[in-house]
Short mmCIF file of C-alpha atoms in Angstrom, two decimals:
data_model
loop_
_atom_site.label_atom_id
_atom_site.label_comp_id
_atom_site.label_asym_id
_atom_site.label_seq_id
_atom_site.Cartn_x
_atom_site.Cartn_y
_atom_site.Cartn_z
CA MET J 1 -46.80 13.64 16.46
CA SER J 2 -49.67 12.98 18.89
CA THR J 3 -52.91 14.96 18.17
CA ARG J 4 -55.01 15.60 21.31
CA PRO J 5 -58.78 15.07 20.74
CA ALA J 6 -60.85 18.19 20.79
CA GLY J 7 -62.96 18.91 23.85
CA ARG J 8 -66.36 17.32 23.98
CA ARG J 9 -69.41 19.01 25.52
CA SER J 10 -68.72 20.94 28.71
CA ALA J 11 -70.44 20.14 31.94
CA LYS J 12 -72.21 23.39 32.40
CA LYS J 13 -72.39 26.60 30.55
CA LYS J 14 -69.06 28.31 31.21
CA PRO J 15 -68.15 31.91 31.14
CA VAL J 16 -66.20 32.96 28.14
CA VAL J 17 -62.50 34.17 28.93
CA ARG J 18 -61.78 37.15 26.98
CA LYS J 19 -58.27 38.17 26.40
CA LYS J 20 -57.49 41.83 25.81
CA ALA J 21 -54.44 42.83 23.83
CA LEU J 22 -51.34 43.79 25.95
CA ARG J 23 -50.75 47.53 26.10
CA PRO J 24 -48.07 48.77 23.72
CA SER J 25 -45.87 49.71 26.84
CA ALA J 26 -45.38 46.00 27.59
CA ALA J 27 -45.57 44.59 24.29
CA ARG J 28 -43.84 44.50 20.85
CA LYS J 29 -40.55 45.89 21.72
CA PRO J 30 -38.33 43.05 20.41
CA ALA J 31 -35.32 45.05 19.33
CA SER J 32 -33.53 45.70 22.58
CA GLN J 33 -34.92 43.29 25.05
CA SER J 34 -32.92 42.82 28.21
CA SER J 35 -31.99 39.35 29.42
CA VAL J 36 -34.15 39.75 32.45
CA TYR J 37 -37.19 40.77 30.22
CA ARG J 38 -36.52 37.81 27.95
CA GLU J 39 -36.37 35.41 30.72
CA PHE J 40 -39.57 36.75 32.14
CA LEU J 41 -41.30 36.39 28.75
CA ALA J 42 -40.14 32.64 28.66
CA GLN J 43 -41.61 32.14 32.05
CA ALA J 44 -44.92 33.69 31.19
CA ARG J 45 -45.19 31.57 28.09
CA ALA J 46 -43.94 28.35 29.89
CA MET J 47 -46.70 28.84 32.57
CA GLU J 48 -49.43 28.70 30.08
CA GLN J 49 -48.01 25.97 27.95
CA GLU J 50 -47.42 23.71 30.92
CA ALA J 51 -50.71 24.38 32.40
CA ALA J 52 -52.34 23.49 29.14
CA GLU J 53 -50.38 20.24 28.81
CA ARG J 54 -51.31 19.17 32.34
CA TYR J 55 -54.91 20.05 31.68
CA ASP J 56 -54.77 17.68 28.61
CA GLU J 57 -53.22 14.96 30.67
CA LEU J 58 -55.78 15.26 33.42
CA ALA J 59 -58.57 15.18 30.86
CA ASP J 60 -57.09 12.01 29.42
CA GLN J 61 -57.15 10.46 32.80
CA MET J 62 -60.71 11.35 33.31
CA ASP J 63 -61.62 9.92 29.93
CA VAL J 64 -60.03 6.69 30.87
CA HIS J 65 -61.96 6.42 34.05
CA ASN J 66 -65.18 7.54 32.30
CA ASN J 67 -65.53 10.67 34.27
CA VAL J 68 -66.73 12.53 31.11
CA GLU J 69 -67.95 15.83 32.84
CA VAL J 70 -64.66 16.43 34.49
CA ALA J 71 -62.71 15.31 31.29
CA ALA J 72 -64.68 17.99 29.35
CA LEU J 73 -63.88 20.56 32.00
CA PHE J 74 -60.18 19.91 31.88
CA ARG J 75 -60.26 19.90 28.23
CA LYS J 76 -61.77 23.39 28.29
CA MET J 77 -59.35 24.54 30.72
CA ALA J 78 -56.46 23.34 28.44
CA GLU J 79 -58.00 25.13 25.58
CA ILE J 80 -58.19 28.51 27.61
CA GLU J 81 -54.48 28.12 28.69
CA ARG J 82 -53.42 27.15 25.24
CA LYS J 83 -55.03 30.38 23.84
CA HIS J 84 -53.40 32.45 26.53
CA ALA J 85 -49.95 30.81 25.61
CA VAL J 86 -50.54 31.62 21.97
CA ARG J 87 -51.46 35.14 22.87
CA VAL J 88 -48.41 35.66 25.03
CA LEU J 89 -46.26 34.35 22.19
CA GLY J 90 -48.01 36.66 19.72
CA SER J 91 -47.49 39.65 21.93
CA PHE J 92 -43.86 38.93 22.49
CA PRO J 93 -42.55 37.56 19.32
CA ASP J 94 -38.91 37.27 20.45
CA THR J 95 -39.66 35.08 23.46
CA PRO J 96 -36.89 32.60 23.76
CA SER J 97 -37.72 29.15 22.61
CA SER J 98 -36.24 25.75 23.63
CA SER J 99 -36.77 22.06 22.91
CA LEU J 100 -36.85 21.64 26.73
CA ALA J 101 -39.99 21.44 28.75
CA PRO J 102 -40.71 24.96 29.69
CA SER J 103 -40.19 24.97 33.26
CA LEU J 104 -37.22 22.59 33.06
CA ALA J 105 -35.59 25.09 30.60
CA ILE J 106 -35.63 27.72 33.24
CA GLY J 107 -34.68 25.55 36.18
CA GLN J 108 -37.82 25.65 38.14
CA PRO J 109 -39.99 22.93 39.73
CA GLU J 110 -43.47 22.78 38.07
CA MET J 111 -45.07 26.17 37.31
CA PRO J 112 -47.37 27.78 39.66
CA GLU J 113 -50.32 27.53 37.22
CA THR J 114 -49.88 23.76 36.72
CA VAL J 115 -52.37 21.56 38.55
CA PRO J 116 -50.35 18.78 40.42
CA THR J 117 -51.07 15.25 39.15
CA SER J 118 -51.41 14.08 42.68
CA GLU J 119 -54.48 16.16 43.43
CA VAL J 120 -57.02 14.54 41.21
CA HIS J 121 -59.44 11.63 41.91
CA TYR J 122 -61.22 9.34 39.54
CA LEU J 123 -64.56 10.17 41.18
CA MET J 124 -64.00 13.97 41.55
CA PRO J 125 -67.00 16.11 40.65
CA PRO J 126 -66.71 19.36 38.52
CA TYR J 127 -66.71 21.51 41.64
CA ARG J 128 -63.60 19.68 42.90
CA ALA J 129 -61.92 20.15 39.51
CA LEU J 130 -62.75 23.83 39.48
CA MET J 131 -61.26 24.15 42.97
CA LEU J 132 -58.01 22.94 41.59
CA ALA J 133 -58.35 25.32 38.57
CA LEU J 134 -58.95 28.16 41.03
CA GLU J 135 -56.00 27.41 43.19
CA SER J 136 -53.85 27.31 39.96
CA GLU J 137 -55.03 30.74 38.90
CA GLN J 138 -54.49 32.12 42.22
CA ARG J 139 -51.00 30.82 42.31
CA ALA J 140 -50.36 32.38 38.94
CA GLN J 141 -51.81 35.70 39.96
CA SER J 142 -49.58 35.80 43.03
CA PHE J 143 -46.71 34.83 40.97
CA PHE J 144 -47.12 37.70 38.49
CA ALA J 145 -48.04 40.20 41.20
CA ARG J 146 -44.98 39.36 43.20
CA ILE J 147 -42.68 39.90 40.24
CA ALA J 148 -44.42 43.16 39.56
CA ARG J 149 -43.73 44.27 43.11
CA THR J 150 -40.14 43.20 43.24
CA THR J 151 -38.59 43.66 39.76
CA ARG J 152 -36.39 46.66 39.07
CA ASP J 153 -36.98 46.40 35.24
CA ALA J 154 -39.81 48.65 34.09
CA ARG J 155 -40.74 46.55 31.24
CA VAL J 156 -40.96 43.47 33.25
CA ARG J 157 -43.06 45.49 35.75
CA ALA J 158 -45.35 46.46 33.26
CA ALA J 159 -45.96 43.19 31.66
CA ALA J 160 -46.13 41.45 35.06
CA ARG J 161 -48.90 43.76 36.20
CA GLU J 162 -50.90 43.10 32.96
CA LEU J 163 -50.55 39.50 33.22
CA ALA J 164 -51.42 39.58 37.06
CA ASP J 165 -54.62 41.37 36.15
CA GLU J 166 -55.47 38.85 33.65
CA GLU J 167 -54.98 36.05 36.05
CA ARG J 168 -57.09 37.84 38.66
CA GLU J 169 -59.72 37.99 36.00
CA HIS J 170 -59.39 34.30 35.53
CA VAL J 171 -59.83 33.69 39.29
CA ARG J 172 -63.10 35.75 39.14
CA LEU J 173 -64.37 33.80 36.13
CA VAL J 174 -63.54 30.43 37.72
CA LYS J 175 -65.35 31.56 40.87
CA GLU J 176 -68.32 32.44 38.71
CA TRP J 177 -68.18 29.03 37.06
CA MET J 178 -68.06 27.37 40.48
CA LYS J 179 -71.44 28.90 41.46
CA LYS J 180 -73.08 27.19 38.45
CA VAL J 181 -72.04 23.56 39.39
CA PRO J 182 -73.33 21.69 42.47
CA LYS J 183 -71.11 21.77 45.61
CA PRO J 184 -70.37 18.15 46.36
CA ASP J 185 -71.11 16.50 49.65
CA SER J 186 -68.10 15.49 51.89
CA GLY J 187 -68.32 11.85 50.83
CA TRP J 188 -67.90 12.43 47.09
CA ASP J 189 -65.07 10.03 46.94
CA PHE J 190 -66.86 7.16 48.25
CA ASP J 191 -66.86 4.33 45.95
CA PRO J 192 -69.37 1.42 46.68
CA ASP J 193 -67.30 -1.06 44.54
CA PRO J 194 -63.81 0.20 45.22
CA PRO J 195 -60.69 -1.20 43.51
CA VAL J 196 -59.10 -2.09 46.81
CA TYR J 197 -59.39 -5.98 47.31
CA SER J 198 -58.25 -5.91 50.97
CA ASP J 199 -61.21 -3.69 52.08
CA MET G 1 -39.58 13.33 4.27
CA ASN G 2 -36.61 14.57 6.17
CA ALA G 3 -36.42 13.44 9.79
CA PRO G 4 -36.86 16.50 12.12
CA ASP G 5 -34.03 18.12 13.73
CA VAL G 6 -33.28 16.73 17.28
CA ALA G 7 -33.83 20.27 18.58
CA ALA G 8 -37.32 20.03 17.29
CA PHE G 9 -38.07 17.22 19.53
CA LYS G 10 -40.23 18.29 22.56
CA PRO G 11 -41.39 16.13 25.56
CA GLN G 12 -44.79 15.65 24.01
CA ASP G 13 -43.10 14.16 21.00
CA PHE G 14 -41.88 11.28 23.28
CA LYS G 15 -45.58 10.54 24.44
CA SER G 16 -47.59 8.07 22.48
CA ASP G 17 -51.21 8.46 21.63
CA THR G 18 -52.00 5.54 24.08
CA LYS G 19 -53.59 7.05 27.33
CA PRO G 20 -52.29 5.77 30.42
CA VAL G 21 -54.64 3.68 32.55
CA TRP G 22 -53.10 4.45 36.01
CA CYS G 23 -55.42 5.74 38.77
CA PRO G 24 -55.64 9.35 38.63
CA GLY G 25 -53.34 10.87 41.27
CA CYS G 26 -50.68 8.00 40.74
CA GLY G 27 -47.09 9.17 40.85
CA ASP G 28 -46.28 7.31 37.63
CA TYR G 29 -47.87 9.96 35.58
CA SER G 30 -45.26 12.49 36.82
CA VAL G 31 -42.47 9.97 36.28
CA LEU G 32 -43.68 9.49 32.66
CA SER G 33 -43.62 13.19 32.23
CA SER G 34 -40.06 13.29 33.78
CA ILE G 35 -38.74 10.75 31.32
CA THR G 36 -40.22 12.69 28.29
CA LYS G 37 -38.84 15.92 29.53
CA SER G 38 -35.38 14.24 30.17
CA LEU G 39 -35.31 12.65 26.69
CA ALA G 40 -36.00 16.04 25.05
CA ALA G 41 -33.54 17.79 27.30
CA LEU G 42 -30.97 15.14 26.16
CA GLU G 43 -31.79 16.01 22.55
CA LEU G 44 -32.32 12.29 21.74
CA ARG G 45 -34.43 10.99 19.02
CA PRO G 46 -37.30 8.53 19.88
CA GLU G 47 -35.96 5.87 17.42
CA ASN G 48 -32.55 5.97 19.35
CA VAL G 49 -34.06 5.21 22.68
CA ALA G 50 -35.48 1.94 23.94
CA VAL G 51 -37.61 1.60 27.03
CA ILE G 52 -37.81 -1.92 28.46
CA SER G 53 -39.95 -2.90 31.46
CA GLY G 54 -41.20 -6.00 33.40
CA ILE G 55 -44.61 -6.41 34.93
CA GLY G 56 -46.66 -4.02 37.10
CA CYS G 57 -48.53 -0.74 36.93
CA SER G 58 -45.26 1.24 36.25
CA SER G 59 -44.10 -1.35 33.68
CA ARG G 60 -46.71 -0.17 31.31
CA ILE G 61 -44.49 2.95 30.51
CA PRO G 62 -43.04 1.59 27.23
CA ALA G 63 -46.49 1.87 25.65
CA TYR G 64 -46.87 5.42 26.65
CA THR G 65 -43.66 6.51 24.72
CA THR G 66 -42.77 6.86 21.08
CA CYS G 67 -39.45 5.14 21.67
CA TYR G 68 -38.83 1.47 21.01
CA GLY G 69 -40.33 -0.53 23.77
CA PHE G 70 -40.46 -4.06 25.26
CA HIS G 71 -42.91 -5.08 27.87
CA GLY G 72 -41.18 -8.00 29.19
CA VAL G 73 -41.52 -10.80 31.63
CA HIS G 74 -41.93 -10.20 35.41
CA GLY G 75 -38.54 -9.29 36.98
CA ARG G 76 -36.70 -9.80 33.83
CA ALA G 77 -36.51 -6.26 32.37
CA LEU G 78 -32.77 -5.86 33.38
CA ALA G 79 -31.93 -9.06 31.76
CA LEU G 80 -33.60 -7.83 28.47
CA GLY G 81 -32.15 -4.34 28.76
CA THR G 82 -28.67 -5.59 29.34
CA GLY G 83 -28.77 -7.96 26.30
CA LEU G 84 -30.12 -5.10 24.24
CA LYS G 85 -27.49 -2.70 25.19
CA VAL G 86 -24.54 -5.11 24.72
CA ALA G 87 -25.89 -5.88 21.23
CA ARG G 88 -26.74 -2.36 20.41
CA PRO G 89 -24.53 0.03 22.27
CA ASP G 90 -25.64 2.86 20.05
CA LEU G 91 -29.15 2.91 21.67
CA THR G 92 -29.91 4.74 24.98
CA VAL G 93 -31.58 2.08 27.06
CA LEU G 94 -33.92 2.81 29.89
CA VAL G 95 -35.28 0.05 31.93
CA THR G 96 -38.37 0.86 34.06
CA GLY G 97 -40.41 -0.87 36.62
CA GLY G 98 -41.68 -1.12 40.05
CA ASP G 99 -40.44 -2.24 43.52
CA GLY G 100 -42.09 -5.65 43.26
CA ASP G 101 -40.90 -6.40 39.90
CA GLY G 102 -37.31 -4.98 40.52
CA TYR G 103 -36.50 -6.05 44.04
CA SER G 104 -38.53 -9.25 44.49
CA ILE G 105 -39.05 -11.20 41.41
CA GLY G 106 -36.29 -9.31 39.71
CA GLY G 107 -34.03 -8.89 42.84
CA ASN G 108 -31.21 -11.17 41.52
CA HIS G 109 -31.12 -9.49 38.24
CA PHE G 110 -30.89 -6.13 39.90
CA MET G 111 -27.81 -7.04 41.99
CA HIS G 112 -26.04 -8.57 38.98
CA ALA G 113 -26.92 -5.64 36.61
CA CYS G 114 -25.28 -3.45 39.27
CA ARG G 115 -22.27 -5.61 39.42
CA ARG G 116 -22.05 -5.91 35.60
CA ASN G 117 -22.22 -2.17 35.13
CA VAL G 118 -23.58 -2.10 31.56
CA ASP G 119 -24.35 1.43 30.44
CA LEU G 120 -27.93 1.66 30.88
CA THR G 121 -30.41 3.52 33.23
CA TYR G 122 -32.63 1.69 35.63
CA ILE G 123 -35.58 3.79 36.88
CA VAL G 124 -37.59 2.13 39.60
CA MET G 125 -40.97 3.69 40.69
CA ASP G 126 -41.26 2.54 44.19
CA ASN G 127 -44.69 2.81 45.99
CA HIS G 128 -43.99 0.10 48.56
CA VAL G 129 -46.92 -2.08 47.40
CA TYR G 130 -47.95 -4.45 44.64
CA GLY G 131 -50.63 -2.17 43.04
CA MET G 132 -51.51 -4.23 39.89
CA THR G 133 -52.34 -7.30 41.94
CA LYS G 134 -54.31 -5.40 44.57
CA GLY G 135 -52.21 -4.25 47.33
CA GLN G 136 -49.98 -7.21 48.59
CA ALA G 137 -46.90 -6.16 50.62
CA SER G 138 -43.66 -5.72 48.52
CA PRO G 139 -40.07 -5.83 49.53
CA THR G 140 -40.10 -2.13 50.36
CA THR G 141 -43.36 -2.23 52.43
CA GLU G 142 -42.89 -1.25 56.02
CA PRO G 143 -43.04 -4.16 58.29
CA ASP G 144 -45.83 -2.61 60.28
CA TRP G 145 -48.10 -1.89 57.32
CA SER G 146 -51.30 -3.64 58.27
CA SER G 147 -53.87 -4.70 55.62
CA LYS G 148 -56.44 -7.55 55.20
CA LEU G 149 -53.63 -9.27 53.17
CA SER G 150 -50.94 -8.95 55.76
CA PRO G 151 -52.81 -8.38 59.15
CA GLY G 152 -50.56 -6.57 61.61
CA GLY G 153 -48.01 -6.03 59.00
CA THR G 154 -45.53 -8.63 57.51
CA GLY G 155 -43.02 -7.94 60.37
CA VAL G 156 -40.28 -8.31 57.63
CA ARG G 157 -37.42 -5.89 57.42
CA THR G 158 -37.69 -3.78 54.42
CA PHE G 159 -35.28 -4.08 51.42
CA HIS G 160 -32.97 -1.04 51.02
CA PRO G 161 -32.44 -0.70 47.26
CA LEU G 162 -29.80 2.15 47.39
CA VAL G 163 -27.62 0.40 49.73
CA ILE G 164 -27.99 -2.85 47.82
CA ALA G 165 -27.10 -1.01 44.64
CA LEU G 166 -23.90 0.56 46.13
CA ALA G 167 -22.72 -2.68 47.54
CA ALA G 168 -23.31 -4.51 44.27
CA GLY G 169 -21.33 -1.91 42.22
CA ALA G 170 -23.90 0.37 40.53
CA ASN G 171 -22.00 3.26 39.08
CA PHE G 172 -24.63 5.91 39.70
CA VAL G 173 -27.23 6.01 42.50
CA ALA G 174 -29.94 8.58 43.13
CA ARG G 175 -33.31 9.03 44.76
CA ALA G 176 -36.05 11.22 43.24
CA PHE G 177 -39.60 11.97 44.11
CA SER G 178 -42.61 11.96 41.53
CA GLY G 179 -43.96 15.15 43.25
CA ASP G 180 -40.96 17.08 41.92
CA PRO G 181 -41.18 16.09 38.10
CA ASN G 182 -38.54 18.56 36.88
CA GLY G 183 -36.11 17.53 39.62
CA THR G 184 -36.76 13.92 38.60
CA ALA G 185 -36.14 14.86 35.00
CA ALA G 186 -32.84 16.42 35.90
CA ILE G 187 -31.71 13.37 37.80
CA ILE G 188 -32.80 11.09 35.01
CA SER G 189 -30.84 13.22 32.56
CA GLN G 190 -27.74 13.00 34.73
CA ALA G 191 -28.09 9.28 35.09
CA VAL G 192 -28.45 8.70 31.44
CA ARG G 193 -25.29 10.84 30.70
CA HIS G 194 -23.26 8.97 33.41
CA PRO G 195 -21.35 6.03 31.98
CA GLY G 196 -22.22 2.58 33.20
CA PHE G 197 -25.24 1.20 35.21
CA SER G 198 -27.24 4.09 36.63
CA PHE G 199 -30.03 3.48 39.31
CA VAL G 200 -32.62 6.05 40.02
CA GLU G 201 -35.07 5.10 42.77
CA VAL G 202 -38.24 7.32 42.33
CA LEU G 203 -40.51 7.52 45.20
CA SER G 204 -43.92 7.41 43.47
CA PRO G 205 -47.05 7.24 45.66
CA CYS G 206 -49.79 4.72 45.13
CA VAL G 207 -52.88 6.73 45.98
CA THR G 208 -55.23 3.73 45.70
CA PHE G 209 -53.65 1.11 47.90
CA ARG G 210 -51.42 3.40 50.02
CA PRO G 211 -53.42 6.72 50.09
CA GLU G 212 -51.40 7.77 53.13
CA GLN G 213 -48.49 8.16 50.63
CA ARG G 214 -50.05 11.41 49.51
CA ASN G 215 -48.11 13.07 52.44
CA TRP G 216 -44.81 12.19 50.82
CA LYS G 217 -44.78 15.68 49.35
CA GLU G 218 -44.43 17.04 52.78
CA LEU G 219 -41.68 14.54 53.83
CA ALA G 220 -39.48 14.65 50.46
CA HIS G 221 -36.65 17.19 50.70
CA ALA G 222 -33.50 17.96 48.74
CA ALA G 223 -30.36 16.33 50.28
CA SER G 224 -28.33 18.56 52.21
CA VAL G 225 -24.99 17.11 50.88
CA ALA G 226 -23.49 16.92 47.48
CA GLN G 227 -23.03 13.61 45.61
CA THR G 228 -19.89 11.58 46.28
CA ASP G 229 -17.73 9.24 44.32
CA ASP G 230 -16.93 7.34 47.68
CA PRO G 231 -19.25 4.37 47.96
CA VAL G 232 -18.48 3.95 51.64
CA ARG G 233 -19.49 7.46 52.42
CA ALA G 234 -22.51 7.17 50.36
CA ALA G 235 -23.70 4.04 52.03
CA HIS G 236 -23.19 5.70 55.49
CA ARG G 237 -25.17 8.64 54.31
CA VAL G 238 -28.07 6.62 52.90
CA MET G 239 -28.29 4.20 55.83
CA THR G 240 -28.65 7.12 58.23
CA ASP G 241 -30.99 9.28 56.23
CA ASP G 242 -34.76 9.45 56.83
CA GLY G 243 -35.62 7.77 53.50
CA PHE G 244 -36.79 10.99 51.86
CA ASN G 245 -33.46 12.61 50.94
CA ILE G 246 -33.82 13.55 47.31
CA GLY G 247 -30.89 13.94 44.86
CA VAL G 248 -27.81 12.07 43.54
CA LEU G 249 -26.19 10.08 46.13
CA TYR G 250 -23.21 8.45 44.30
CA ALA G 251 -21.46 8.96 41.05
CA GLY G 252 -18.74 6.36 40.54
CA LYS G 253 -15.81 5.94 38.11
CA ARG G 254 -16.01 2.44 37.18
CA THR G 255 -15.55 1.57 33.38
CA PRO G 256 -18.74 0.19 32.01
CA TYR G 257 -18.92 -3.39 30.77
CA GLN G 258 -19.22 -3.54 26.93
CA PRO G 259 -18.04 -6.79 25.09
CA PRO G 260 -16.97 -6.24 21.42
CA VAL G 261 -20.00 -6.35 19.16
CA GLY G 262 -20.14 -8.95 16.50
CA LYS G 263 -16.59 -10.31 16.71
CA SER G 264 -17.26 -12.88 19.44
CA LEU G 265 -20.34 -14.09 17.59
CA ASP G 266 -18.48 -14.95 14.30
CA GLY G 267 -20.01 -18.35 13.27
CA ALA G 268 -21.16 -18.95 16.76
CA MET G 269 -24.90 -18.70 15.88
CA GLU G 270 -24.63 -21.07 12.94
CA LYS G 271 -22.78 -23.68 15.22
CA ILE G 272 -25.54 -23.33 17.80
CA GLU G 273 -28.27 -23.71 15.42
CA LYS G 274 -26.60 -26.82 13.80
CA GLU G 275 -26.41 -28.36 17.40
CA PHE G 276 -30.16 -27.73 17.85
CA LEU G 277 -31.18 -29.43 14.45
CA LEU G 278 -33.40 -32.36 15.05
#
């Protein structure tokens, strides 16, 4: 139904996130997937989808409040996560689908890679937005690494390791990106004309 | 074109192209997300759902969904929702709003909607302040919350919506937290499925006028006891909790009120119209 607008110009030149194909050991074995493996695939896809949707929502919020730089940044992050979701889906064609919201379908609170809506501010500079993105990527990396360490299923372990490696690469790229935008002063959220009447 | 199968409706399909104008960080974004997730999970169609609201920040929600919507008069959302549900019992009716709209201006409608027990779901986004009109104290504002508009605090005891709902006869009472969107979606789904008047109080921080509410995410916690169908036990629990217990408190067994549709109106409208002819 709704078609989200395409991303505008980006705030700064951003590094390109390149996705490598999943190794055959972890991918394209649709015939005899265990339920654990299928559940894991659903979670992996859900994380990317939900993260992308949240970035779209945050970009809309920033558009409404005329913070065009951060809106473009969130839009770019949404695009990256959406590509990742498509790739996970493409690599695992038998990933279970559902009409439910991904994380709701598997009975979880919000996914580790999803930026909480409560953490944004209408005056936030790109650096702050990248900090939120960095935290999300770090949570995703920890999530997959923990699964890789603890699972007894060899196929889940292999796929989780790959995804953890990819998230680690995302962490590195976001850190690189952060070096290219100015670090804000501590009073970045000061508004000389605040909306609060009582101040 | 054939209508899509209900299974094809995803949460995004319940969101309109209108971008919300709430402040970034507002809890209402998450509540909107919870509502759309819940409607998809319930396998409803947008055209079979009506979202009714009053006035206030949270009452903007109908515009942000693809369902039928009515952005009504201040405090009168429940009256509109009740009328709609008794006339069109086939629709799923959600009534949405804030604490000022629902507990102050619409306080009397709230009590009588609980008492009447029409099969609809009332979702209140409670941020303990009037946000749209710039930060006045609302019925759920703490008595010692000091601002330029209420120096030193109002000193007035807070309204306790869950207790009032129980006492007035609501058939389903729950508290949710916007910082847990999926938990809120699950509670809303349960509320919609439960027959009769379902009341869901969602703690939804106002980051602009009550920035200290950002710490609600540290305070909110799952209720340690399961829901009950005993209103006395539920009332005792909620009056002695810390205000941040999240979960379904009460699920009752009252039969919903639903007058027969159409029959009682036979000829009545024509008669009324004749009486009003000048």
